Amino acid sequence: MKIVAKKKLWKYLFWLGPFLITVGLTVGLVSEQWGLIPLVFLIAGIVISGLGIIWQSYQSNWWNRRSTQAGTNALVATLAVLAILGLINFLGTRYHLRADLTEAQLFTLAPQSRELVSVLPQPVKVWVFDINQNPQDRELLENYQRQSSKFKYEYIDPQARPGLAEKFGVKDYGEVYLESGDKRQLVQTVNENERLSEIRLTSRLQQLTNSTTAKVYLLQGHGERQLSAGKGAISQAVQGLGDKNFTTSPLNLGETSKVPQDATVVIVAGPKRGLFEGEVKALQEYLNRGGNLLLMIDPNTDPKLNSLLQEWGVRLDNRLAVDISGESVVGLGPAAPLVTEYGKHPITKDFGNGNSFYPVSRPLEITSVPGVQATPLLRTKPYPSSWAESDLQSEKLEFNADKDLKGPLTLGVALTRKQTPKSTSTPQASPTPSPLPSPTTQSKTNPTPSPSPKTPQALPLPSPTTQSKASPAFTPSPTPSSQTAAESRLVVLGNSNFATDGLFQQQLNGDVFLNSVTWLSQQDQQPLSIRPKEPKNRRITLTTTQANLLILSSLLLLPLIGFAIAVIIWWKRR
């Protein structure tokens, strides 16, 4: 009787466990506070239930049953699967792993965009004033947001929040604005035919976060490329510079006689007539004080820049670059070299084996000059695919060993040279301040207005006792440790057609131009240009005969073959 009573007691205690667990859950859920009381009920209920299960299994020899072992194994396996799935979901919410399997990486941000967003100095937000949320635009914004917690975006209905729309000056649906602090800038207007552009968004983001503005001057007066829209103009290239926060202005050296002190880069784009000797000297002086110059020289022209180029070890070849490799591939003529080989340089580091082409180009000859570091940027394919043609009048282009030059040909080169400020004063020390330099001397040696971070304006101020020897405007020839050398940069391209309207946006042409100017500006923190991503055309083009054959084979021939096989099988089994 005692054993029976003890069994009944444990049975009642076993039911007490679930009761206490229910009480603990009820108290916690109702009060919404999981304090000491609900936790005590829960722990007590779990302990009693566990002891009851152990006692029952001991009394009935439950653990030794085969069904119990099988059920336990199934329960453990189920719990393990649930734990693994929970862990995978937990890791999936904490760490994002995406794989873009498209050939052109259509759904992945360019390295330039990722680099810029990852180092944002302050929070930025994109406001999209539109009712419809395009999935493609949202995906692009999500990609930006994954790079940094400082990047946010929000879709706004202008009708629902008219005050915010008025604050930004919204005039139409689809306008996209970028905001950072008290700065706001229109990115673009999206619609059904134009989606949000990574190129524009990154460019505007760079303009908004970068306080420095570089000044680019484009030389005019010698038949150079027109800056406004027109035939053979480079208006798209100028617009591209504006998108990258460059300020552009025309420059006529015949009127000013010297390059302005605020010039970060000077561009000479396809001059048809020669420069005056004074203009060439002004460009040389500009380079000597740490300037940066981009020369784009076409064949059959003589800009009279030989004296300047000779100092840098560059000679313009008067022959025409011929490349027959692009004729059968992309339909280019032999006078439009197709370049897929690029030098190891910041301008071309991300080009890979991409295409760029240069209609009517001249080769460049590079020789070694002390103090000048030269890196070829653009090289054509080896002979017999390319060569330099000397007979420019012949309609039939063919290689002549006695007059022509075998490829590969260099069509572009980037050069750097360290500049040391030269002295224009006597080396005697004087405790009195030095007199102001003459205008001629100042144009050659005064580095103060130069915006480049590597120009002599970063020199430390000398002490009064040595000012006549170490003044930035008067540097005789002290020891190298007492002065800082400025770096001049020069890019020479044997073609300007590639940057004209229409060709600028083709393949890598625009990137060659924009990357060259960006590198010349010596703003090393500024990302280079972003190439637009376009899906490869995988469509099959069929002739009329091929299309008719495909229709007949799919609608008539294949069904007849299947029917014939069925008849044969039926006949054999009959």
Coordinates of C-alpha atoms in Angstrom, one line a residue:
M1 CA 0.0 0.0 0.0
K2 CA 2.9 2.4 0.8
I3 CA 4.5 1.7 -2.6
V4 CA 1.2 2.5 -4.4
A5 CA 0.8 5.7 -2.3
K6 CA 4.3 6.7 -3.2
K7 CA 3.7 6.2 -6.9
K8 CA 0.5 8.3 -6.8
L9 CA 2.5 11.0 -5.0
W10 CA 5.1 11.2 -7.7
K11 CA 2.3 11.2 -10.3
Y12 CA 0.8 14.2 -8.7
L13 CA 4.2 15.9 -8.3
F14 CA 4.8 15.3 -12.0
W15 CA 1.7 17.2 -13.0
L16 CA 2.8 20.0 -10.7
G17 CA 5.8 20.7 -13.0
P18 CA 3.7 21.7 -16.1
F19 CA 1.4 23.6 -13.8
L20 CA 4.2 25.8 -12.5
I21 CA 5.6 26.3 -16.0
T22 CA 2.2 27.5 -17.2
V23 CA 1.9 29.9 -14.2
G24 CA 5.4 31.3 -14.9
L25 CA 4.6 31.9 -18.6
T26 CA 1.3 33.5 -17.7
V27 CA 2.7 35.8 -15.2
G28 CA 5.5 36.9 -17.5
L29 CA 3.3 37.4 -20.6
V30 CA 0.6 39.3 -18.7
S31 CA 2.9 41.6 -16.8
E32 CA 5.4 41.9 -19.7
Q33 CA 8.1 41.8 -17.1
W34 CA 10.3 38.7 -16.7
G35 CA 11.4 39.3 -13.2
L36 CA 12.1 37.1 -10.2
I37 CA 8.6 35.7 -9.7
P38 CA 8.0 34.3 -13.2
L39 CA 11.5 32.9 -13.4
V40 CA 11.1 31.1 -10.1
F41 CA 7.9 29.4 -11.3
L42 CA 9.5 28.5 -14.6
I43 CA 12.7 27.0 -13.1
A44 CA 10.7 25.1 -10.4
G45 CA 8.3 23.7 -13.0
I46 CA 11.2 22.6 -15.3
V47 CA 13.1 20.9 -12.4
I48 CA 10.0 19.1 -11.1
S49 CA 9.0 18.0 -14.7
G50 CA 12.5 16.7 -15.3
L51 CA 12.6 14.7 -12.0
G52 CA 9.2 13.3 -12.8
I53 CA 10.3 12.1 -16.2
I54 CA 13.5 10.5 -14.7
W55 CA 11.4 8.7 -12.0
Q56 CA 8.9 7.4 -14.5
S57 CA 11.6 6.1 -16.8
Y58 CA 13.3 4.4 -13.8
Q59 CA 10.1 2.7 -12.6
S60 CA 9.0 1.5 -16.0
N61 CA 12.5 0.8 -17.5
W62 CA 11.5 3.3 -20.2
W63 CA 15.0 4.1 -21.4
N64 CA 15.8 0.5 -22.2
R65 CA 13.0 0.2 -24.7
R66 CA 13.9 0.2 -28.4
S67 CA 11.0 2.6 -29.2
T68 CA 12.3 5.0 -26.6
Q69 CA 15.8 4.9 -28.0
A70 CA 14.6 5.4 -31.6
G71 CA 12.3 8.3 -30.5
T72 CA 15.1 9.9 -28.6
N73 CA 17.4 9.7 -31.6
A74 CA 14.8 11.2 -33.8
L75 CA 14.2 14.0 -31.2
V76 CA 17.9 14.8 -30.9
A77 CA 18.3 14.8 -34.7
T78 CA 15.3 17.2 -35.0
L79 CA 16.6 19.5 -32.3
A80 CA 20.0 19.5 -34.0
V81 CA 18.5 20.4 -37.4
L82 CA 16.5 23.2 -35.8
A83 CA 19.6 24.5 -34.0
I84 CA 21.6 24.5 -37.2
L85 CA 18.8 26.3 -39.1
G86 CA 18.6 28.8 -36.3
L87 CA 22.3 29.4 -36.3
I88 CA 22.3 29.9 -40.1
N89 CA 19.4 32.4 -39.8
F90 CA 21.2 34.2 -37.0
L91 CA 24.4 34.5 -39.1
G92 CA 22.4 35.5 -42.1
T93 CA 20.9 38.5 -40.3
R94 CA 24.3 39.5 -38.9
Y95 CA 26.5 38.9 -41.9
H96 CA 25.5 39.5 -45.5
L97 CA 27.0 37.4 -48.2
R98 CA 26.0 38.1 -51.8
A99 CA 27.4 36.6 -55.1
D100 CA 27.0 38.4 -58.4
L101 CA 27.4 35.8 -61.1
T102 CA 26.7 38.1 -64.0
E103 CA 29.7 38.5 -66.4
A104 CA 29.7 42.3 -66.2
Q105 CA 29.0 42.4 -62.4
L106 CA 25.8 44.3 -63.1
F107 CA 24.6 44.1 -59.5
T108 CA 27.9 45.0 -57.8
L109 CA 29.1 48.4 -57.0
A110 CA 32.3 49.6 -58.7
P111 CA 35.4 49.6 -56.6
Q112 CA 35.5 53.4 -56.8
S113 CA 32.0 53.6 -55.3
R114 CA 32.7 51.2 -52.5
E115 CA 35.9 53.0 -51.6
L116 CA 34.1 56.4 -51.5
V117 CA 31.1 55.2 -49.4
S118 CA 33.2 53.2 -47.0
V119 CA 35.2 56.3 -45.9
L120 CA 32.3 58.8 -45.7
P121 CA 33.3 61.6 -43.3
Q122 CA 29.7 62.3 -42.3
P123 CA 26.3 60.8 -42.7
V124 CA 24.6 61.3 -46.1
K125 CA 21.0 60.5 -47.2
V126 CA 19.4 60.0 -50.5
W127 CA 15.8 61.3 -50.9
V128 CA 13.8 59.8 -53.8
F129 CA 10.6 61.8 -54.3
D130 CA 8.5 59.2 -56.1
I131 CA 5.4 57.1 -55.4
N132 CA 6.7 54.0 -57.2
Q133 CA 9.8 52.2 -55.7
N134 CA 11.6 50.6 -58.6
P135 CA 13.3 47.3 -57.6
Q136 CA 16.4 48.1 -59.6
D137 CA 16.8 51.5 -58.0
R138 CA 16.2 50.0 -54.5
E139 CA 18.8 47.3 -55.1
L140 CA 21.4 49.9 -56.1
L141 CA 20.6 52.0 -53.0
E142 CA 20.8 48.9 -50.8
N143 CA 24.2 48.1 -52.3
Y144 CA 25.4 51.6 -51.2
Q145 CA 23.9 51.2 -47.7
R146 CA 25.7 47.9 -47.2
Q147 CA 29.0 49.6 -47.5
S148 CA 28.5 52.1 -44.7
S149 CA 26.1 52.8 -41.8
K150 CA 26.5 56.5 -42.7
F151 CA 24.6 56.0 -46.0
K152 CA 20.8 56.1 -45.8
Y153 CA 18.0 56.5 -48.3
E154 CA 14.2 57.0 -48.1
Y155 CA 11.3 57.2 -50.6
I156 CA 9.0 60.1 -50.2
D157 CA 5.6 60.9 -51.7
P158 CA 5.7 64.6 -52.6
Q159 CA 1.9 64.9 -52.2
A160 CA 1.9 63.2 -48.7
R161 CA 4.8 65.4 -47.4
P162 CA 4.6 68.7 -49.3
G163 CA 6.7 70.6 -46.7
L164 CA 9.7 68.3 -47.3
A165 CA 9.2 68.5 -51.1
E166 CA 9.2 72.3 -50.9
K167 CA 12.3 72.3 -48.8
F168 CA 14.2 70.5 -51.5
G169 CA 12.5 72.4 -54.3
V170 CA 11.0 69.3 -55.9
K171 CA 9.3 70.1 -59.2
D172 CA 8.4 66.7 -60.5
Y173 CA 8.0 63.0 -59.5
G174 CA 11.2 61.0 -59.7
E175 CA 13.7 63.6 -58.6
V176 CA 16.5 62.2 -56.5
Y177 CA 18.4 64.4 -54.0
L178 CA 21.5 63.9 -52.0
E179 CA 21.8 65.5 -48.5
S180 CA 24.7 65.8 -46.2
G181 CA 24.5 68.2 -43.3
D182 CA 23.2 71.5 -44.7
K183 CA 24.2 70.6 -48.2
R184 CA 21.7 69.3 -50.8
Q185 CA 22.2 68.5 -54.4
L186 CA 20.0 67.1 -57.2
V187 CA 21.3 63.8 -58.5
Q188 CA 19.0 63.1 -61.4
T189 CA 15.3 62.5 -62.3
V190 CA 14.4 58.9 -62.7
N191 CA 11.5 57.6 -64.8
E192 CA 10.5 54.5 -66.8
N193 CA 13.2 55.1 -69.4
E194 CA 16.0 56.3 -67.1
R195 CA 16.9 54.4 -63.9
L196 CA 19.1 55.6 -61.1
S197 CA 22.7 55.8 -62.3
E198 CA 25.6 54.6 -60.1
I199 CA 27.9 57.0 -62.1
R200 CA 25.8 60.0 -61.3
L201 CA 25.2 59.1 -57.7
T202 CA 28.8 58.5 -56.9
S203 CA 29.9 61.7 -58.7
R204 CA 27.4 63.8 -56.8
L205 CA 28.4 62.0 -53.6
Q206 CA 32.0 62.9 -54.2
Q207 CA 31.1 66.5 -54.9
L208 CA 29.1 66.8 -51.8
T209 CA 31.7 65.3 -49.5
N210 CA 34.8 66.8 -51.1
S211 CA 35.3 70.4 -50.2
T212 CA 38.2 71.0 -52.6
T213 CA 37.5 72.1 -56.2
A214 CA 40.2 71.7 -58.8
K215 CA 40.5 74.2 -61.6
V216 CA 41.0 72.8 -65.1
Y217 CA 41.9 75.1 -68.0
L218 CA 41.4 74.1 -71.7
L219 CA 43.7 75.9 -74.1
Q220 CA 42.0 77.7 -77.0
G221 CA 43.1 79.8 -79.9
H222 CA 44.9 77.2 -82.1
G223 CA 41.9 75.2 -83.5
E224 CA 41.5 73.1 -80.4
R225 CA 38.4 71.1 -79.8
Q226 CA 35.2 73.1 -79.2
L227 CA 34.1 73.1 -75.6
S228 CA 30.3 73.6 -76.3
A229 CA 28.2 71.1 -78.2
G230 CA 28.9 70.8 -81.9
K231 CA 30.7 68.7 -84.5
G232 CA 34.0 67.4 -83.2
A233 CA 33.4 69.1 -79.8
I234 CA 34.4 67.7 -76.4
S235 CA 31.3 69.0 -74.5
Q236 CA 30.6 65.5 -73.0
A237 CA 34.2 65.4 -71.7
V238 CA 33.8 68.8 -70.2
Q239 CA 30.5 67.7 -68.6
G240 CA 32.2 64.6 -67.2
L241 CA 34.8 66.9 -65.6
G242 CA 32.0 68.9 -64.0
D243 CA 30.4 65.7 -62.6
K244 CA 33.7 65.0 -60.9
N245 CA 33.8 68.3 -59.2
F246 CA 36.3 70.0 -61.6
T247 CA 35.8 73.6 -62.6
T248 CA 36.6 74.1 -66.2
S249 CA 37.5 77.4 -68.1
P250 CA 38.9 78.2 -71.5
L251 CA 42.5 79.6 -71.6
N252 CA 44.0 81.8 -74.3
L253 CA 47.7 82.2 -73.6
G254 CA 48.0 84.8 -76.3
E255 CA 46.0 87.1 -74.1
T256 CA 47.3 86.2 -70.6
S257 CA 50.9 85.3 -71.5
K258 CA 51.1 82.9 -68.5
V259 CA 49.1 80.0 -67.0
P260 CA 46.9 81.2 -64.1
Q261 CA 48.2 80.4 -60.6
D262 CA 45.0 78.5 -59.7
A263 CA 45.4 76.0 -62.5
T264 CA 45.4 72.4 -61.3
V265 CA 45.5 70.9 -64.8
V266 CA 45.9 72.4 -68.3
I267 CA 44.5 70.5 -71.2
V268 CA 45.6 71.0 -74.8
A269 CA 43.0 69.1 -76.9
G270 CA 43.8 68.7 -80.6
P271 CA 45.4 72.0 -81.7
K272 CA 45.5 72.3 -85.5
R273 CA 47.9 75.3 -85.6
G274 CA 51.2 75.8 -83.8
L275 CA 51.5 77.6 -80.5
F276 CA 53.6 80.8 -80.3
E277 CA 57.0 80.5 -78.7
G278 CA 55.8 82.6 -75.7
E279 CA 52.9 80.2 -75.2
V280 CA 55.1 77.2 -75.2
K281 CA 57.4 78.9 -72.7
A282 CA 54.4 79.7 -70.5
L283 CA 53.5 76.0 -70.5
Q284 CA 57.1 75.1 -69.7
E285 CA 57.2 77.5 -66.8
Y286 CA 53.9 76.1 -65.5
L287 CA 55.4 72.6 -65.5
N288 CA 58.5 73.8 -63.8
R289 CA 56.6 75.2 -60.9
G290 CA 54.8 71.9 -60.3
G291 CA 52.0 72.1 -62.9
N292 CA 50.1 69.3 -64.7
L293 CA 49.5 69.1 -68.4
L294 CA 47.4 66.9 -70.7
L295 CA 48.4 67.0 -74.4
M296 CA 46.2 65.3 -77.0
I297 CA 47.9 65.8 -80.3
D298 CA 46.4 64.5 -83.6
P299 CA 48.4 63.4 -86.7
N300 CA 49.1 65.8 -89.5
T301 CA 49.5 68.7 -87.0
D302 CA 52.5 70.5 -85.6
P303 CA 51.7 72.3 -82.4
K304 CA 55.3 73.5 -82.0
L305 CA 55.6 71.7 -78.7
N306 CA 58.8 69.8 -79.6
S307 CA 61.0 71.8 -77.2
L308 CA 58.7 71.1 -74.3
L309 CA 58.3 67.4 -75.1
Q310 CA 62.0 67.0 -75.6
E311 CA 62.6 67.9 -72.0
W312 CA 60.4 65.0 -71.0
G313 CA 61.8 62.5 -73.5
V314 CA 58.7 62.3 -75.8
R315 CA 58.7 62.6 -79.6
L316 CA 55.6 62.8 -81.8
D317 CA 55.9 60.4 -84.7
N318 CA 54.5 61.8 -87.9
R319 CA 53.3 58.5 -89.2
L320 CA 49.8 57.1 -88.8
A321 CA 48.9 54.3 -86.4
V322 CA 47.3 51.4 -88.4
D323 CA 45.5 48.5 -86.7
I324 CA 43.7 45.9 -88.7
S325 CA 42.7 43.8 -85.7
G326 CA 39.5 45.8 -85.1
E327 CA 38.1 45.5 -88.6
S328 CA 36.7 42.0 -88.3
V329 CA 35.9 42.2 -84.6
V330 CA 34.0 45.5 -84.1
G331 CA 33.9 46.9 -87.6
L332 CA 36.5 49.6 -87.0
G333 CA 38.6 50.8 -89.9
P334 CA 42.4 50.3 -90.0
A335 CA 43.0 53.9 -89.0
A336 CA 41.2 53.5 -85.7
P337 CA 43.5 51.4 -83.5
L338 CA 41.7 49.1 -81.0
V339 CA 43.6 49.0 -77.7
T340 CA 43.2 46.2 -75.2
E341 CA 46.7 46.4 -73.6
Y342 CA 47.3 49.0 -70.9
G343 CA 50.3 50.0 -68.8
K344 CA 50.5 49.4 -65.0
H345 CA 49.5 52.9 -63.9
P346 CA 46.7 54.4 -61.7
I347 CA 45.0 55.8 -64.8
T348 CA 44.5 52.3 -66.3
K349 CA 44.8 50.0 -63.3
D350 CA 41.2 48.8 -63.5
F351 CA 40.9 48.5 -67.3
G352 CA 41.8 44.8 -67.5
N353 CA 41.4 43.8 -71.2
G354 CA 38.7 46.3 -71.9
N355 CA 38.4 48.1 -75.3
S356 CA 39.2 51.6 -76.2
F357 CA 39.8 53.0 -79.7
Y358 CA 41.5 56.0 -81.2
P359 CA 40.4 57.0 -84.7
V360 CA 43.3 58.6 -86.6
S361 CA 46.2 58.4 -84.1
R362 CA 49.9 59.1 -84.2
P363 CA 52.5 56.9 -82.3
L364 CA 54.8 58.3 -79.6
E365 CA 58.5 57.6 -79.2
I366 CA 59.7 57.5 -75.6
T367 CA 63.3 58.0 -74.6
S368 CA 64.8 57.9 -71.1
V369 CA 65.5 61.3 -69.5
P370 CA 67.2 61.7 -66.0
G371 CA 64.6 62.7 -63.4
V372 CA 61.6 61.7 -65.5
Q373 CA 59.6 58.6 -64.9
A374 CA 57.6 57.4 -67.9
T375 CA 54.9 54.8 -68.1
P376 CA 53.3 53.8 -71.4
L377 CA 49.5 53.8 -71.1
L378 CA 48.1 52.6 -74.4
R379 CA 49.8 50.0 -76.7
T380 CA 48.5 48.5 -79.9
K381 CA 48.8 44.9 -80.8
P382 CA 52.1 43.6 -82.3
Y383 CA 52.8 43.4 -86.0
P384 CA 51.3 42.2 -88.3
S385 CA 48.1 43.5 -86.5
S386 CA 49.4 47.1 -86.3
W387 CA 52.2 49.3 -87.6
A388 CA 53.0 53.0 -88.2
E389 CA 52.1 53.9 -91.8
S390 CA 54.3 56.6 -93.4
D391 CA 52.3 57.0 -96.7
L392 CA 49.3 58.9 -95.5
Q393 CA 48.0 59.7 -99.0
S394 CA 47.7 56.1 -100.2
E395 CA 44.2 54.6 -100.1
K396 CA 45.6 51.1 -99.7
L397 CA 47.4 50.7 -96.3
E398 CA 50.1 48.1 -96.3
F399 CA 53.4 47.7 -94.4
N400 CA 56.6 48.8 -96.1
A401 CA 59.7 47.6 -94.2
D402 CA 61.9 50.5 -95.4
K403 CA 59.5 53.3 -94.3
D404 CA 57.0 51.9 -91.8
L405 CA 57.4 50.9 -88.1
K406 CA 56.2 47.6 -86.8
G407 CA 53.9 47.4 -83.8
P408 CA 53.2 47.4 -80.9
L409 CA 52.9 51.2 -80.9
T410 CA 52.7 53.5 -77.9
L411 CA 49.7 55.8 -78.3
G412 CA 49.8 57.3 -74.8
V413 CA 52.3 57.9 -72.0
A414 CA 52.2 59.3 -68.4
L415 CA 55.2 61.0 -67.0
T416 CA 56.3 62.5 -63.7
R417 CA 59.2 64.7 -62.8
K418 CA 60.3 66.1 -59.4
Q419 CA 60.8 69.8 -59.5
T420 CA 63.2 71.7 -57.2
P421 CA 62.6 75.4 -56.8
K422 CA 65.4 77.4 -58.3
S423 CA 67.1 80.4 -56.8
T424 CA 66.9 83.9 -58.3
S425 CA 68.7 85.7 -55.4
T426 CA 72.2 86.0 -54.0
P427 CA 73.2 83.3 -51.5
Q428 CA 74.3 85.8 -48.8
A429 CA 72.4 85.6 -45.6
S430 CA 70.6 88.7 -44.4
P431 CA 68.6 89.3 -41.2
T432 CA 66.4 91.8 -43.0
P433 CA 63.4 90.6 -45.0
S434 CA 64.0 89.9 -48.7
P435 CA 62.5 92.3 -51.2
L436 CA 59.5 91.2 -53.2
P437 CA 60.4 89.4 -56.4
S438 CA 59.8 90.9 -59.8
P439 CA 56.8 89.8 -61.8
T440 CA 59.0 87.7 -64.1
T441 CA 60.6 86.0 -61.2
Q442 CA 57.4 85.5 -59.4
S443 CA 55.7 83.7 -62.3
K444 CA 58.6 81.2 -62.3
T445 CA 59.2 80.6 -58.7
N446 CA 56.3 81.8 -56.5
P447 CA 54.5 78.7 -55.4
T448 CA 51.9 80.2 -53.1
P449 CA 48.8 80.1 -55.3
S450 CA 49.3 76.6 -56.6
P451 CA 46.5 74.3 -55.3
S452 CA 48.4 71.1 -55.6
P453 CA 49.1 69.4 -52.2
K454 CA 52.7 68.6 -53.3
T455 CA 53.6 72.2 -54.5
P456 CA 56.2 74.3 -52.6
Q457 CA 53.5 76.1 -50.6
A458 CA 53.9 73.3 -48.0
L459 CA 57.5 74.4 -47.3
P460 CA 58.0 75.4 -43.6
L461 CA 58.6 79.1 -43.0
P462 CA 62.3 79.8 -42.5
S463 CA 63.7 81.6 -39.6
P464 CA 64.6 85.4 -40.0
T465 CA 68.3 84.7 -40.1
T466 CA 68.1 82.4 -43.1
Q467 CA 65.1 83.8 -45.0
S468 CA 67.3 85.1 -47.8
K469 CA 68.6 81.5 -48.4
A470 CA 65.5 79.5 -47.7
S471 CA 62.6 81.7 -48.7
P472 CA 60.0 79.9 -50.9
A473 CA 60.3 82.7 -53.5
F474 CA 64.1 82.7 -53.3
T475 CA 65.8 79.3 -53.1
P476 CA 69.5 79.5 -54.0
S477 CA 70.7 75.9 -53.7
P478 CA 70.6 74.8 -50.1
T479 CA 71.0 71.3 -48.9
P480 CA 68.2 68.9 -50.1
S481 CA 66.8 68.5 -46.6
S482 CA 66.0 72.2 -46.4
Q483 CA 63.5 72.3 -49.3
T484 CA 60.6 70.2 -50.7
A485 CA 60.5 69.1 -54.3
A486 CA 57.2 69.5 -56.2
E487 CA 56.1 66.9 -58.7
S488 CA 55.0 67.8 -62.2
R489 CA 52.9 65.4 -64.2
L490 CA 52.4 65.1 -68.0
V491 CA 50.1 62.9 -70.0
V492 CA 50.7 62.8 -73.8
L493 CA 48.1 61.1 -76.1
G494 CA 48.6 60.8 -79.8
N495 CA 44.8 61.4 -80.5
S496 CA 42.0 63.7 -79.4
N497 CA 39.2 62.1 -81.5
F498 CA 38.5 59.5 -78.8
A499 CA 37.2 62.2 -76.4
T500 CA 34.9 63.9 -78.8
D501 CA 31.1 63.8 -78.4
G502 CA 29.7 60.4 -79.4
L503 CA 33.0 58.6 -79.0
F504 CA 33.5 59.8 -75.4
Q505 CA 30.9 57.4 -74.0
Q506 CA 32.0 54.4 -76.1
Q507 CA 33.8 51.6 -74.3
L508 CA 36.7 52.9 -72.1
N509 CA 37.3 56.1 -74.1
G510 CA 35.8 58.4 -71.5
D511 CA 37.6 56.6 -68.7
V512 CA 41.0 57.3 -70.4
F513 CA 40.3 61.0 -70.5
L514 CA 38.7 61.4 -67.0
N515 CA 41.3 59.2 -65.3
S516 CA 44.1 61.1 -66.9
V517 CA 42.8 64.4 -65.6
T518 CA 42.1 63.0 -62.2
W519 CA 45.6 61.6 -61.9
L520 CA 47.1 64.9 -63.2
S521 CA 45.2 66.8 -60.5
Q522 CA 47.3 65.0 -57.9
Q523 CA 44.2 64.4 -55.7
D524 CA 45.1 60.9 -54.8
Q525 CA 42.1 60.5 -52.5
Q526 CA 39.7 61.1 -55.4
P527 CA 38.4 57.9 -57.0
L528 CA 38.8 57.5 -60.7
S529 CA 36.0 57.3 -63.2
I530 CA 33.3 54.6 -63.1
R531 CA 32.6 52.7 -66.3
P532 CA 28.9 52.0 -67.0
K533 CA 27.9 48.4 -66.8
E534 CA 26.1 47.0 -69.7
P535 CA 24.9 43.4 -70.1
K536 CA 26.6 41.5 -72.9
N537 CA 24.4 40.9 -75.9
R538 CA 23.7 37.2 -76.0
R539 CA 21.0 37.2 -78.6
I540 CA 21.4 34.9 -81.6
T541 CA 21.0 36.6 -85.0
L542 CA 19.4 34.2 -87.5
T543 CA 19.0 34.7 -91.2
T544 CA 15.6 34.1 -92.9
T545 CA 16.7 30.6 -94.0
Q546 CA 17.9 29.6 -90.6
A547 CA 14.7 30.9 -88.9
N548 CA 12.5 29.0 -91.4
L549 CA 14.6 25.8 -90.8
L550 CA 14.3 26.2 -87.0
I551 CA 10.5 26.6 -87.4
L552 CA 10.1 23.5 -89.6
S553 CA 12.4 21.4 -87.4
S554 CA 10.6 22.3 -84.1
L555 CA 7.0 22.2 -85.4
L556 CA 7.2 19.4 -88.1
L557 CA 10.3 17.4 -88.1
L558 CA 10.7 16.7 -84.3
P559 CA 7.0 15.7 -83.8
L560 CA 7.2 13.4 -86.9
I561 CA 10.4 11.7 -85.5
G562 CA 8.6 11.2 -82.1
F563 CA 5.5 9.7 -83.8
A564 CA 7.7 7.4 -86.0
I565 CA 9.5 6.1 -82.9
A566 CA 6.2 5.5 -81.2
V567 CA 4.9 3.5 -84.2
I568 CA 8.0 1.4 -84.3
I569 CA 7.8 0.5 -80.6
W570 CA 4.1 -0.4 -80.9
W571 CA 4.8 -2.6 -84.0
K572 CA 7.5 -4.5 -82.1
R573 CA 5.3 -5.1 -79.1
R574 CA 2.2 -6.0 -81.1

